[in-house]
N, CA, C and O of each residue as an XYZ file, in Angstrom:
980
protein
N      19.471     57.701      7.231
C      19.258     56.781      8.411
C      19.642     55.101      8.310
O      19.323     54.187      9.071
N      20.337     55.089      7.237
C      21.227     53.941      7.221
C      22.237     53.626      8.421
O      23.013     54.427      8.943
N      22.064     52.358      8.721
C      23.248     51.840     10.153
C      23.884     51.154      9.592
O      23.663     50.703      8.468
N      25.095     50.887     10.513
C      26.426     50.045     10.427
C      25.985     48.990     11.072
O      26.685     47.982     11.165
N      25.101     49.049     11.461
C      24.763     47.397     12.250
C      24.047     46.287     11.103
O      23.604     46.504      9.975
N      24.125     45.219     11.776
C      23.647     44.343     10.705
C      22.834     43.313     11.319
O      23.070     43.151     12.516
N      21.884     42.529     10.784
C      21.461     41.410     10.997
C      22.300     40.413     11.924
O      21.850     39.805     12.895
N      23.238     40.379     11.572
C      24.140     39.222     12.604
C      24.036     39.982     13.986
O      23.397     39.373     14.844
N      24.578     41.262     14.362
C      24.820     41.868     15.309
C      23.555     41.307     16.004
O      23.619     40.408     16.843
N      22.141     42.024     15.512
C      20.613     41.888     16.114
C      20.608     40.210     16.811
O      20.041     40.003     17.884
N      21.266     39.166     16.093
C      20.976     37.738     16.549
C      21.849     37.308     17.545
O      21.579     36.309     18.211
N      23.294     38.222     17.793
C      23.975     37.852     18.857
C      23.194     38.333     20.405
O      22.831     37.639     21.354
N      23.130     39.765     20.180
C      22.314     40.350     21.077
C      21.370     39.406     21.629
O      21.604     38.842     22.698
N      20.017     39.141     20.771
C      18.862     38.785     21.083
C      19.349     37.251     21.920
O      18.904     36.995     23.038
N      20.330     36.300     21.178
C      20.769     35.111     21.705
C      21.157     35.533     23.229
O      20.427     35.141     24.139
N      21.992     36.113     23.436
C      22.435     36.740     24.966
C      21.813     37.208     25.531
O      21.889     36.944     26.731
N      20.787     38.202     25.091
C      19.715     38.170     25.861
C      18.935     37.376     26.398
O      18.639     37.448     27.591
N      18.404     36.338     25.451
C      17.842     34.993     26.035
C      18.792     34.076     27.431
O      18.236     33.588     28.415
N      20.159     34.042     27.184
C      20.623     33.321     28.132
C      20.728     33.910     29.280
O      20.863     33.297     30.339
N      20.643     35.903     29.102
C      20.681     36.356     30.717
C      19.099     36.113     31.213
O      18.805     36.059     32.407
N      18.299     36.000     30.330
C      16.301     35.629     30.703
C      16.649     34.749     31.527
O      16.563     34.832     32.752
N      17.210     33.538     30.668
C      16.784     31.835     31.850
C      17.944     32.024     32.422
O      17.620     31.483     33.479
N      19.223     32.400     32.637
C      19.924     32.523     33.969
C      19.276     33.014     35.232
O      19.078     32.370     36.262
N      18.946     34.412     34.945
C      17.980     35.437     36.059
C      17.034     34.206     36.228
O      17.077     33.715     37.356
N      16.327     33.705     35.486
C      15.047     32.875     35.853
C      15.362     31.397     36.846
O      14.681     31.010     37.796
N      16.158     30.986     36.482
C      17.075     29.701     37.250
C      17.932     30.434     38.530
O      17.840     29.900     39.635
N      18.677     31.530     38.392
C      18.590     31.481     39.895
C      17.989     32.224     40.644
O      18.691     32.771     41.494
N      16.591     32.527     40.649
C      15.278     33.046     41.179
C      15.267     31.848     41.605
O      15.500     31.788     42.812
N      15.095     30.889     41.116
C      14.407     29.421     41.465
C      15.467     28.841     42.981
O      14.856     28.183     43.823
N      16.189     28.975     43.098
C      17.272     28.802     44.177
C      17.379     29.563     45.177
O      17.521     29.137     46.324
N      17.326     30.728     44.878
C      17.066     31.670     46.007
C      16.137     32.421     46.426
O      15.410     32.800     45.507
N      15.796     32.877     47.651
C      14.848     33.933     47.956
C      14.407     34.987     47.130
O      15.218     35.822     46.731
N      13.031     35.052     46.784
C      12.294     36.100     45.705
C      13.033     37.374     46.102
O      13.462     37.674     47.216
N      13.094     38.089     44.912
C      13.732     39.407     45.290
C      12.868     40.103     46.335
O      13.277     40.802     47.261
N      10.965     39.644     45.887
C      10.057     40.209     46.858
C       9.966     39.720     48.241
O       8.976     39.981     48.924
N      10.969     39.009     48.696
C      11.090     38.558     50.192
C      12.216     39.675     50.407
O      12.105     40.751     50.994
N      13.122     39.224     49.888
C      14.633     40.118     50.170
C      14.053     41.407     50.219
O      14.644     42.012     51.113
N      13.163     42.154     49.688
C      13.147     43.595     49.404
C      12.037     44.057     50.111
O      11.699     45.234     49.990
N      11.147     42.941     51.163
C       9.969     43.126     51.563
C      10.089     44.140     52.235
O       9.181     44.904     51.910
N      11.096     44.840     53.468
C      11.303     45.487     54.198
C      11.508     46.608     53.555
O      11.377     47.571     54.310
N      11.890     47.012     52.013
C      12.255     48.235     51.615
C      10.992     49.003     51.337
O       9.885     48.483     51.474
N      11.217     50.601     50.833
C      10.022     51.088     50.459
C       9.876     50.646     48.766
O      10.824     50.763     47.990
N       8.348     50.056     48.304
C       8.053     49.699     46.985
C       9.076     50.167     45.898
O       9.553     49.451     45.017
N       9.326     51.469     46.107
C      10.362     51.627     44.349
C      11.799     50.974     44.498
O      12.573     50.798     43.557
N      12.065     50.610     45.950
C      13.417     49.422     45.994
C      13.076     48.236     45.054
O      13.660     47.865     44.035
N      12.022     47.762     45.643
C      12.034     46.501     44.375
C      11.805     46.800     43.323
O      12.321     46.140     42.420
N      10.891     47.977     42.987
C      10.955     47.933     41.386
C      12.148     48.554     40.713
O      12.356     48.187     39.556
N      12.871     49.333     41.186
C      13.998     49.649     40.736
C      14.938     48.593     40.687
O      15.874     48.680     39.892
N      14.816     47.567     41.457
C      15.440     46.404     41.464
C      15.719     45.310     40.269
O      16.698     44.702     39.839
N      13.952     45.420     39.895
C      13.920     44.340     39.169
C      13.979     45.429     37.537
O      14.467     44.941     36.518
N      13.572     46.477     37.544
C      14.154     47.405     36.542
C      15.737     47.390     36.380
O      16.274     47.945     35.422
N      16.374     46.799     37.258
C      17.769     47.191     36.815
C      18.066     45.731     36.113
O      18.515     45.689     34.967
N      17.878     44.922     36.623
C      18.003     43.276     35.808
C      17.338     43.413     34.559
O      17.912     42.803     33.657
N      16.440     43.943     34.264
C      15.944     44.343     33.001
C      16.822     44.990     32.154
O      16.762     44.608     30.985
N      17.581     45.815     32.394
C      18.320     46.857     31.556
C      19.649     45.632     31.492
O      19.975     45.132     30.415
N      20.238     45.309     32.628
C      21.143     44.396     32.517
C      21.174     43.103     31.670
O      22.210     42.541     31.316
N      19.754     42.647     31.353
C      19.363     41.514     30.692
C      19.604     42.475     29.110
O      20.408     42.168     28.230
N      18.734     43.581     29.094
C      18.877     44.135     27.154
C      20.035     44.551     27.063
O      20.709     43.991     26.198
N      20.752     45.716     27.922
C      21.761     46.575     27.341
C      22.970     45.883     27.601
O      23.956     46.306     26.997
N      23.165     44.642     28.577
C      24.639     44.336     28.599
C      24.860     43.393     27.147
O      25.997     43.179     26.729
N      23.841     42.953     26.558
C      24.458     42.147     25.314
C      24.586     43.594     23.991
O      25.362     43.531     23.038
N      23.963     44.383     24.167
C      24.051     45.243     23.279
C      25.553     46.154     23.459
O      26.239     46.575     22.528
N      25.800     46.298     24.789
C      27.039     46.640     25.022
C      27.809     45.942     24.352
O      28.620     46.509     23.619
N      27.768     44.693     24.415
C      29.010     43.713     24.425
C      29.332     43.487     23.139
O      30.529     43.309     22.913
N      28.356     43.436     21.969
C      28.047     43.050     20.800
C      28.190     44.252     19.821
O      28.689     44.166     18.699
N      27.618     45.541     20.466
C      27.480     46.540     19.258
C      28.291     47.899     19.925
O      29.139     48.525     19.289
N      27.906     48.211     21.218
C      28.465     49.242     21.512
C      29.976     49.859     21.696
O      30.552     50.947     21.707
N      30.316     48.079     21.873
C      32.029     47.894     22.174
C      32.371     47.576     21.129
O      33.491     48.076     21.021
N      32.076     46.889     19.963
C      32.250     46.307     18.812
C      32.310     47.643     17.798
O      33.081     47.539     16.844
N      31.692     48.659     17.913
C      32.068     49.404     16.799
C      32.242     50.871     17.645
O      32.466     51.836     16.914
N      32.177     51.101     18.874
C      32.619     52.318     19.444
C      31.673     53.360     19.088
O      32.062     54.441     18.646
N      30.024     52.983     19.322
C      29.110     53.947     18.872
C      28.925     55.016     19.687
O      29.310     55.089     20.853
N      28.417     55.730     19.161
C      27.953     57.108     19.766
C      26.268     57.318     19.437
O      25.777     56.701     18.491
N      25.594     58.047     20.113
C      24.005     58.028     19.778
C      23.571     58.544     18.512
O      22.415     58.539     18.089
N      24.855     59.105     17.799
C      24.384     59.618     16.630
C      24.207     57.995     15.754
O      23.499     57.909     14.751
N      24.932     56.854     16.302
C      24.674     55.713     15.653
C      23.394     54.957     15.610
O      22.937     54.078     14.880
N      23.008     55.566     16.580
C      21.648     54.944     16.622
C      20.532     55.801     16.916
O      19.664     55.862     17.787
N      21.033     56.792     15.323
C      19.693     57.361     14.910
C      19.172     58.515     15.681
O      18.205     59.200     15.346
N      20.007     58.692     16.908
C      19.866     60.268     17.541
C      20.289     61.179     17.027
O      21.485     61.428     17.179
N      19.262     62.231     16.025
C      20.145     63.292     15.064
C      19.252     64.428     15.529
O      18.162     64.358     16.097
N      19.984     65.531     15.147
C      19.134     66.964     15.625
C      18.150     67.090     14.282
O      18.421     67.058     13.082
N      17.015     67.233     14.934
C      16.019     68.038     13.899
C      15.129     69.231     14.499
O      14.729     69.248     15.663
N      14.874     70.226     13.545
C      13.796     70.911     13.986
C      12.736     70.745     15.081
O      11.849     69.909     14.906
N      12.776     71.706     16.531
C      11.874     71.174     17.275
C      10.466     70.934     16.689
O       9.593     70.135     17.026
N      10.508     71.931     15.641
C       8.857     72.387     15.536
C       8.459     71.105     14.851
O       7.362     70.628     15.143
N       9.221     70.499     13.981
C       9.035     69.486     13.227
C       8.610     67.989     14.127
O       7.851     67.069     13.818
N       9.293     68.172     15.110
C       9.419     66.669     16.404
C       8.020     67.187     16.682
O       7.328     66.218     16.371
N       7.158     68.194     17.103
C       6.707     68.372     18.039
C       5.043     68.411     16.487
O       3.979     67.942     16.891
N       5.056     68.695     15.695
C       4.330     68.379     14.693
C       3.877     66.951     14.540
O       2.703     66.648     14.330
N       5.012     65.957     14.673
C       5.137     64.505     13.953
C       4.230     63.719     15.386
O       3.248     62.983     15.292
N       5.152     64.298     17.054
C       4.386     63.661     17.425
C       2.939     64.248     17.973
O       2.160     63.503     18.567
N       2.736     65.190     17.807
C       0.906     65.496     17.580
C       0.414     64.724     16.732
O      -0.478     63.997     17.169
N       0.804     64.563     15.140
C       0.023     63.647     14.347
C       0.135     62.461     14.711
O      -0.788     61.702     14.415
N       1.385     61.896     15.521
C       1.171     60.315     16.028
C       0.269     60.455     17.319
O      -0.634     59.655     17.076
N       0.078     60.850     18.186
C      -0.899     60.822     19.253
C      -2.507     60.667     19.056
O      -3.378     59.986     19.597
N      -2.464     61.898     17.731
C      -3.537     61.604     16.962
C      -3.888     60.446     16.623
O      -4.773     59.763     17.139
N      -3.075     60.133     15.569
C      -3.090     58.572     14.830
C      -3.408     57.232     16.135
O      -4.188     56.309     15.901
N      -2.823     57.334     17.168
C      -2.688     56.144     18.350
C      -4.222     56.537     19.117
O      -4.746     55.631     19.765
N      -4.963     57.945     19.037
C      -6.045     57.657     19.197
C      -7.146     57.457     18.134
O      -7.731     56.405     18.391
N      -7.444     57.809     17.495
C      -7.827     57.383     16.136
C      -8.030     56.040     15.762
O      -9.100     55.663     15.286
N      -6.720     55.024     16.017
C      -6.645     53.660     15.585
C      -7.619     52.986     16.807
O      -8.527     52.211     16.507
N      -7.331     53.368     18.230
C      -7.673     52.710     19.040
C      -9.332     52.874     19.275
O     -10.136     51.944     19.353
N      -9.624     54.324     19.368
C     -11.130     54.631     18.996
C     -11.926     53.819     17.807
O     -13.156     53.805     17.760
N     -11.027     53.093     16.778
C     -11.883     52.840     15.975
C     -12.056     51.217     16.295
O     -13.072     50.542     16.127
N     -10.772     50.793     16.804
C     -10.897     49.005     17.494
C     -11.980     49.136     18.703
O     -12.833     48.266     18.878
N     -11.908     49.953     19.281
C     -12.795     49.910     20.669
C     -14.589     49.961     19.884
O     -15.442     49.166     20.278
N     -14.922     51.098     18.685
C     -15.909     50.987     18.133
C     -16.253     49.984     17.605
O     -17.471     49.810     17.623
N     -15.492     48.999     16.984
C     -15.794     47.863     16.305
C     -16.018     46.932     17.530
O     -17.141     46.484     17.761
N     -14.926     46.639     18.329
C     -15.140     45.710     19.412
C     -16.908     45.962     20.208
O     -17.636     45.015     20.503
N     -17.249     47.325     20.401
C     -18.225     47.776     21.445
C     -19.572     46.819     20.372
O     -20.424     46.061     20.836
N     -19.318     47.281     18.466
C     -20.370     47.468     18.452
C     -20.476     45.772     17.909
O     -21.624     45.450     17.602
N     -19.683     44.946     17.799
C     -19.889     43.635     17.495
C     -19.713     42.545     18.826
O     -19.571     41.339     18.628
N     -19.740     43.079     20.050
C     -19.769     42.471     21.255
C     -18.718     41.439     21.471
O     -18.641     40.564     22.333
N     -17.847     41.777     20.389
C     -16.382     40.950     20.744
C     -15.411     41.403     21.761
O     -15.173     42.529     22.198
N     -14.948     40.332     22.006
C     -13.696     40.490     23.169
C     -12.479     40.169     23.146
O     -12.226     38.964     23.158
N     -11.549     40.985     23.113
C      -9.958     40.666     22.885
C      -9.304     40.498     23.949
O      -9.012     41.374     24.763
N      -8.927     38.871     24.016
C      -7.789     38.855     25.247
C      -6.846     39.701     25.680
O      -6.467     39.928     26.830
N      -6.319     40.383     24.108
C      -5.317     41.254     24.284
C      -5.416     42.526     24.165
O      -4.481     43.319     24.057
N      -6.597     42.769     24.182
C      -6.844     44.137     24.114
C      -7.209     44.829     25.475
O      -8.116     45.637     25.277
N      -6.873     44.798     26.595
C      -7.499     45.276     27.965
C      -6.919     46.699     28.291
O      -6.626     47.536     27.437
N      -6.819     46.825     29.408
C      -6.093     47.973     29.995
C      -4.836     47.423     30.223
O      -4.488     46.251     30.364
N      -3.960     48.892     30.240
C      -2.250     48.366     30.532
C      -2.980     48.793     32.576
O      -3.814     49.494     33.148
N      -1.820     47.685     32.892
C      -1.802     47.692     34.235
C      -0.747     49.201     34.624
O       0.245     49.476     33.948
N      -1.176     49.974     35.728
C      -0.491     50.815     36.082
C       0.695     50.180     36.876
O       0.749     49.109     37.481
N       1.633     51.164     36.693
C       2.792     51.093     37.253
C       3.258     51.958     38.883
O       4.191     51.930     39.686
N       1.949     52.675     38.701
C       1.996     53.363     40.073
C       2.070     52.726     41.508
O       2.822     53.030     42.434
N       1.200     51.869     41.454
C       1.816     50.894     43.015
C       2.673     50.260     43.007
O       2.809     49.589     44.030
N       3.446     50.130     42.208
C       4.844     49.238     42.317
C       5.799     50.413     42.799
O       6.897     50.119     43.271
N       5.469     51.512     42.708
C       6.510     52.661     43.239
C       5.994     53.535     44.604
O       6.587     54.395     45.255
N       4.568     52.916     44.768
C       4.090     53.733     46.001
C       3.368     55.061     45.827
O       3.381     55.475     44.668
N       2.825     55.718     46.602
C       1.912     57.033     46.058
C       2.440     58.230     46.903
O       2.046     59.391     46.797
N       3.647     57.645     47.989
C       4.261     59.126     48.876
C       4.906     59.486     47.675
O       4.868     59.093     46.509
N       5.686     60.602     48.497
C       6.314     61.682     47.249
C       8.019     61.000     46.877
O       8.657     61.473     45.937
N       8.526     60.003     47.640
C       9.437     59.341     46.850
C       8.881     58.497     45.687
O       9.303     58.642     44.540
N       7.927     57.616     46.015
C       7.383     56.991     45.038
C       6.971     57.679     43.786
O       7.183     56.982     42.794
N       6.454     58.822     43.542
C       5.821     59.463     43.070
C       6.683     59.975     42.094
O       6.374     59.923     40.903
N       8.099     60.634     42.618
C       8.947     61.395     42.151
C      10.174     60.182     41.111
O      10.722     60.288     40.014
N      10.156     59.085     42.217
C      10.844     57.968     41.177
C      10.080     57.687     40.069
O      10.643     58.031     39.029
N       8.839     57.110     39.896
C       7.840     56.806     39.151
C       8.097     57.931     37.561
O       8.222     57.651     36.369
N       8.086     59.077     38.233
C       7.950     60.266     37.141
C       9.205     60.174     36.301
O       9.277     60.132     35.073
N      10.393     60.145     37.389
C      11.763     59.791     36.442
C      12.069     58.978     35.522
O      12.667     59.250     34.481
N      11.489     57.482     36.027
C      11.539     56.167     35.430
C      10.325     56.365     34.361
O      10.604     56.349     33.162
N       9.552     56.473     34.606
C       8.404     56.096     33.582
C       8.453     57.192     32.622
O       8.140     56.606     31.586
N       8.609     58.174     32.371
C       8.233     59.590     31.774
C       9.785     59.593     31.055
O       9.796     59.607     29.825
N      11.293     59.577     31.880
C      12.313     60.542     31.532
C      13.310     59.222     30.979
O      13.716     59.213     29.817
N      13.678     58.030     32.031
C      14.466     57.227     31.657
C      13.706     56.143     30.536
O      14.021     56.251     29.351
N      12.772     55.174     30.920
C      12.150     54.026     30.256
C      11.430     54.358     28.584
O      11.175     53.508     27.732
N      11.217     55.904     28.483
C      11.656     56.154     26.845
C      12.592     56.268     26.251
O      12.720     55.925     25.076
N      13.498     56.811     26.999
C      14.858     57.043     25.941
C      15.528     55.702     25.812
O      16.165     55.461     24.787
N      15.393     54.456     27.161
C      16.293     53.591     27.101
C      15.844     52.463     25.908
O      16.472     51.764     25.113
N      14.198     52.706     26.274
C      13.568     51.049     25.192
C      13.486     52.091     23.688
O      13.243     51.386     22.708
N      13.619     53.372     23.391
C      13.695     53.696     22.324
C      15.019     53.663     21.619
O      15.004     53.525     20.395
N      16.145     53.772     22.242
C      17.342     53.840     22.028
C      17.402     51.813     21.783
O      18.299     51.705     20.947
N      17.121     50.991     21.966
C      16.892     49.770     22.091
C      16.256     49.294     20.860
O      16.726     48.538     20.009
N      15.432     49.702     20.894
C      14.231     48.987     19.634
C      13.955     49.932     18.639
O      13.647     49.390     17.578
N      13.958     51.101     18.610
C      14.156     52.278     17.240
C      15.311     52.783     16.788
O      15.397     53.100     15.602
N      16.476     52.954     17.734
C      17.603     52.960     17.255
C      18.274     51.850     16.982
O      19.032     51.982     16.020
N      18.270     50.482     17.631
C      19.062     49.315     17.123
C      18.120     48.286     16.245
O      18.556     47.970     15.139
N      16.750     47.700     16.706
C      16.344     46.867     16.136
C      15.430     46.837     15.087
O      15.017     45.882     14.428
N      15.078     48.476     15.007
C      13.906     48.925     13.650
C      14.970     49.176     12.714
O      14.669     48.937     11.544
N      16.273     49.647     12.952
C      17.077     50.252     12.064
C      17.771     49.085     11.323
O      18.270     49.345     10.228
N      17.839     48.052     11.720
C      18.827     46.596     11.365
C      17.546     46.019     10.803
O      17.729     45.530      9.688
N      16.108     45.918     11.318
C      15.020     45.106     10.523
C      14.951     45.615      9.206
O      14.901     44.967      8.160
N      14.953     46.964      9.379
C      14.226     47.766      7.818
C      15.713     48.154      7.067
O      15.736     48.810      6.026
N      16.970     47.647      7.752
C      17.973     47.572      6.440
C      18.212     46.305      6.195
O      19.205     46.151      5.484
N      17.543     45.092      6.597
C      17.426     43.448      6.326
C      16.285     43.382      5.388
O      16.350     42.728      4.347
N      14.980     44.222      5.836
C      13.793     43.481      4.952
C      13.212     45.410      4.658
O      13.638     46.539      4.902
N      12.024     44.761      4.005
C      11.012     46.446      3.582
C      11.012     46.389      4.720
O      11.074     45.514      5.584
N      10.906     47.834      4.637
C       9.883     48.972      5.821
C       9.130     48.385      6.719
O       9.200     48.390      7.948
N       8.102     47.671      5.692
C       6.767     47.290      6.493
C       7.337     45.716      7.539
O       7.323     45.470      8.745
N       7.676     45.138      6.616
C       8.141     43.905      7.675
C       8.802     44.573      8.670
O       8.351     44.414      9.804
N       9.674     45.218      8.543
C      11.163     45.540      9.757
C       9.906     46.093     10.701
O       9.997     45.718     11.870
N       9.046     46.710     10.472
C       8.416     47.784     11.445
C       7.344     46.741     12.237
O       7.309     46.749     13.467
N       6.568     45.940     11.534
C       5.712     44.846     12.216
C       6.585     44.187     12.807
O       6.416     44.341     14.017
N       7.529     43.458     12.573
C       8.198     42.609     13.510
C       9.103     43.255     14.749
O       9.479     42.487     15.636
N       9.503     44.865     14.819
C       9.863     45.536     15.784
C       8.804     45.859     16.417
O       9.268     46.313     17.463
N       7.398     45.951     16.507
C       6.546     46.416     17.152
C       6.161     44.972     17.730
O       5.829     45.010     18.915
N       6.148     44.299     17.411
C       5.872     42.503     17.799
C       6.675     42.376     19.071
O       6.214     42.264     20.207
N       7.815     42.406     18.750
C       9.326     42.590     19.902
C       8.649     43.447     21.151
O       8.176     43.077     22.225
N       8.776     44.483     20.668
C       8.293     45.746     21.568
C       6.548     45.363     22.503
O       6.121     45.743     23.593
N       6.153     44.765     21.786
C       4.706     44.497     22.946
C       4.975     43.257     23.447
O       4.377     42.999     24.492
N       5.758     42.344     22.978
C       6.101     40.978     23.672
C       6.998     41.353     24.997
O       6.693     40.933     26.113
N       8.029     42.108     24.774
C       9.195     42.487     25.742
C       8.694     43.116     27.011
O       9.359     43.191     28.044
N       7.338     43.608     26.834
C       6.866     44.203     27.698
C       6.007     43.003     29.236
O       5.689     43.265     30.396
N       5.944     41.897     28.503
C       5.176     40.514     29.304
C       3.919     41.198     29.708
O       3.653     41.030     30.898
N       3.070     41.928     29.034
C       2.028     41.954     29.697
C       0.940     41.428     28.312
O       0.505     42.335     27.602
N       0.583     40.131     28.015
C      -0.121     39.684     27.177
C      -1.244     39.949     26.797
O      -1.613     39.853     25.627
N      -2.398     40.565     28.379
C      -3.798     41.446     27.836
C      -3.643     42.399     27.239
O      -4.628     42.795     26.616
N      -2.149     43.342     27.125
C      -2.372     44.489     26.680
C      -1.362     44.483     25.458
O      -0.578     45.396     25.198
N      -1.495     43.447     24.840
C      -0.311     43.268     23.588
C      -0.905     43.674     22.311
O      -0.144     43.714     21.345
N      -2.268     44.015     22.128
C      -2.597     44.713     20.900
C      -2.447     46.411     21.296
O      -1.743     46.930     20.431
N      -2.848     47.323     22.230
C      -2.521     48.244     22.344
C      -0.899     48.770     21.958
O      -0.539     49.726     21.272
N      -0.081     47.716     22.707
C       1.480     47.833     22.856
C       1.580     47.747     21.302
O       1.602     48.867     20.793
N       1.640     46.821     20.505
C       1.742     45.856     18.953
C       1.519     47.823     18.276
O       2.353     48.295     17.504
N       0.248     48.679     18.787
C      -0.252     49.657     18.022
C       1.097     50.845     18.007
O       1.801     51.365     17.142
N       0.942     50.921     19.833
C       1.930     51.903     19.899
C       3.013     51.535     19.475
O       3.609     52.508     19.012
N       3.707     50.420     19.374
C       5.370     50.090     18.660
C       5.202     50.525     17.161
O       6.043     51.265     16.650
N       3.845     49.954     16.275
C       4.053     51.018     14.791
C       4.420     51.952     14.921
O       5.552     52.241     14.533
N       3.356     53.104     15.718
C       3.223     54.347     15.866
C       4.798     55.060     16.050
O       5.225     56.017     15.404
N       5.399     54.422     16.949
C       6.773     54.587     17.608
C       7.572     54.796     16.206
O       8.247     55.789     15.931
N       7.367     53.700     15.404
C       8.270     53.383     14.515
C       7.822     54.396     13.472
O       8.678     54.660     12.628
N       6.682     54.999     13.367
C       6.546     55.942     11.950
C       6.811     57.132     12.450
O       6.859     58.092     11.680
N       7.035     57.301     13.846
C       7.399     58.532     14.337
C       9.116     58.557     14.034
O       9.530     59.669     13.709
N       9.901     57.721     14.088
C      10.779     57.759     13.804
C      11.340     57.830     12.301
O      12.107     58.625     11.758
N      10.813     56.948     11.944
C      10.612     57.232     10.349
C      10.143     58.643      9.384
O      10.291     58.850      8.180
N       9.671     59.288     10.207
C       8.992     60.460      9.474
C       9.727     61.294      9.683
O       9.534     62.273      8.962
N      10.531     61.385     10.370
C      11.803     62.383     10.529
C      13.213     61.835     10.915
O      14.100     62.658     11.140
N      13.478     60.501     11.007
C      14.775     60.249     10.424
C      15.476     60.275     11.944
O      16.575     59.748     12.117
N      14.682     60.992     13.129
C      15.752     60.777     14.572
C      15.011     60.243     15.380
O      13.817     60.543     15.414
N      15.609     59.237     16.300
C      14.727     58.546     17.343
C      14.583     59.538     18.405
O      13.810     59.266     19.323
N      15.198     60.626     18.416
C      14.447     62.124     19.205
C      12.868     61.948     19.388
O      12.220     61.987     20.434
N      12.371     61.713     17.885
C      11.382     62.156     17.968
C      10.500     60.923     18.520
O       9.358     61.259     18.831
N      10.778     59.706     18.680
C      10.102     58.539     18.925
C      10.127     58.850     20.698
O       9.178     58.750     21.475
N      11.274     59.175     20.940
C      11.593     59.162     22.308
C      10.529     60.409     23.076
O      10.060     60.215     24.198
N      10.318     61.373     22.473
C       9.568     62.397     22.764
C       7.772     62.125     22.805
O       6.969     62.507     23.656
N       7.566     61.420     21.699
C       6.370     60.989     21.754
C       6.152     59.590     22.774
O       5.160     59.385     23.474
N       6.923     59.021     22.695
C       6.981     57.652     23.467
C       6.939     58.586     25.328
O       6.222     57.974     26.121
N       7.389     59.442     25.717
C       7.882     60.225     27.062
C       6.096     60.988     27.241
O       5.298     60.780     28.155
N       5.964     61.675     26.295
C       4.513     62.225     26.242
C       3.353     61.453     26.508
O       2.379     61.749     27.200
N       3.610     60.340     25.811
C       2.701     58.981     25.700
C       2.216     58.930     27.246
O       1.143     59.285     27.735
N       3.345     58.380     27.837
C       3.497     57.614     29.333
C       3.415     59.020     30.107
O       3.502     58.999     31.334
N       3.266     60.122     29.498
C       2.933     61.540     30.646
C       1.544     61.311     30.679
O       1.066     61.338     31.814
N       0.721     61.081     29.709
C      -0.583     61.306     29.703
C      -0.954     60.001     30.538
O      -1.761     60.151     31.456
N      -0.574     59.075     30.361
C      -0.870     57.550     31.445
C      -0.699     58.087     32.498
O      -1.644     58.179     33.281
N       0.447     58.547     32.787
C       1.177     58.847     34.464
C       0.051     59.598     35.249
O      -0.395     59.343     36.368
N      -0.318     60.661     34.307
C      -1.432     61.562     35.295
C      -2.614     61.560     35.086
O      -3.438     62.250     35.685
N      -2.844     60.736     34.158
C      -4.390     59.718     34.571
C      -4.434     58.995     35.595
O      -5.210     59.086     36.546
N      -3.523     58.194     35.405
C      -3.317     57.065     36.710
C      -3.478     57.618     38.063
O      -4.214     57.081     38.891
N      -2.771     58.729     38.310
C      -2.688     59.860     39.484
C      -4.007     60.284     39.604
O      -4.537     60.238     40.714
N      -4.466     60.588     38.878
C      -6.032     61.382     38.755
C      -6.666     60.523     39.203
O      -7.173     60.647     40.317
N      -6.829     59.309     38.393
C      -7.879     58.100     39.156
C      -7.412     57.944     40.192
O      -8.413     57.582     40.810
N      -6.346     57.937     41.140
C      -6.138     57.364     42.063
C      -6.513     58.102     43.271
O      -6.873     57.547     44.309
N      -6.387     59.820     43.053
C      -6.717     60.632     44.039
C      -8.767     60.662     44.142
O      -9.422     60.792     45.176
N      -9.289     60.501     42.773
C     -10.238     60.728     42.331
C     -10.985     59.333     41.472
O     -11.256     59.170     40.282
N     -11.136     58.567     42.537
C     -11.688     57.175     41.866
C     -13.299     57.118     41.920
O     -13.910     56.078     41.677
N     -13.949     58.370     42.271
C     -15.149     58.212     41.951
C     -15.588     58.177     40.289
O     -16.519     57.527     39.813
N     -14.431     59.264     39.397
C     -14.906     59.901     37.991
C     -14.962     58.439     37.446
O     -15.906     58.329     36.664
N     -14.363     57.455     37.580
C     -15.055     56.066     36.651
C     -15.976     55.695     37.255
O     -16.731     55.321     36.358
N     -16.582     55.488     38.383
C     -17.934     55.066     38.627
C     -18.969     56.052     37.851
O     -19.908     55.733     37.121
N     -18.647     56.969     38.119
C     -19.808     58.034     37.219
C     -19.244     57.867     35.872
O     -20.186     58.166     35.137
N     -18.207     57.548     35.107
C     -18.220     57.563     33.517
C     -18.967     56.308     33.591
O     -20.087     56.387     33.084
N     -18.588     54.936     34.186
C     -19.624     54.054     33.843
C     -21.095     54.119     34.134
O     -21.992     53.526     33.535
N     -21.180     54.846     35.037
C     -22.596     55.101     35.235
C     -23.548     55.598     34.182
O     -24.713     55.213     34.083
N     -22.901     56.580     33.316
C     -23.265     56.882     32.238
C     -23.462     56.265     30.867
O     -24.377     56.625     30.127
N     -22.613     55.359     30.557
C     -22.286     54.181     29.660
C     -22.988     53.246     30.071
O     -22.931     52.145     29.523
């Protein structure tokens, strides 16, 4: 699982990412907002435009300082073949672990009456796509197929492997999970995202292949996608559930 990448590579990528982020923030202060420009288009177009910007901000620095420098392949980012049964067992274990940890935290919060600002429900992405066939198909492709692959390549394939090469595994895992949670820019759900990041790290560490974390990430997103879709068409389900509690 040793990587050719070094911490200096991460610092360069991180610094360039911040520069691009600030650059686009400044640009959009002086031009009409993307929402106004794309207002006449399908909601999916606006979302994909924003997603493309995020892709450029994250992956152009990675390409410039890492991919081009080392002439990398997917194998250099930890994508190696693992028996499918081993992957499925690890994914099942990770999802069970995620449910158990979430249940324990919810039970403690319920018993103590505490409210954590960072432990709220994650905002659904489906309204950003729209609920027609174009929106749902686009959402399925982005949320379940594209996003898990790209995010795992960046966070587990690059950052986690550099961090655990630089520091002890436990510290590298915590820092990677923290960056993973922060990059989603949803502070109200930073704790669940942090926990998810830790489990994604574990999924990779367990098999030594980023494919495992990709499949777990995709599976987790698919469950959330299906629940969001079900609740959209059956809003009475939540009302009935709340009446029981």
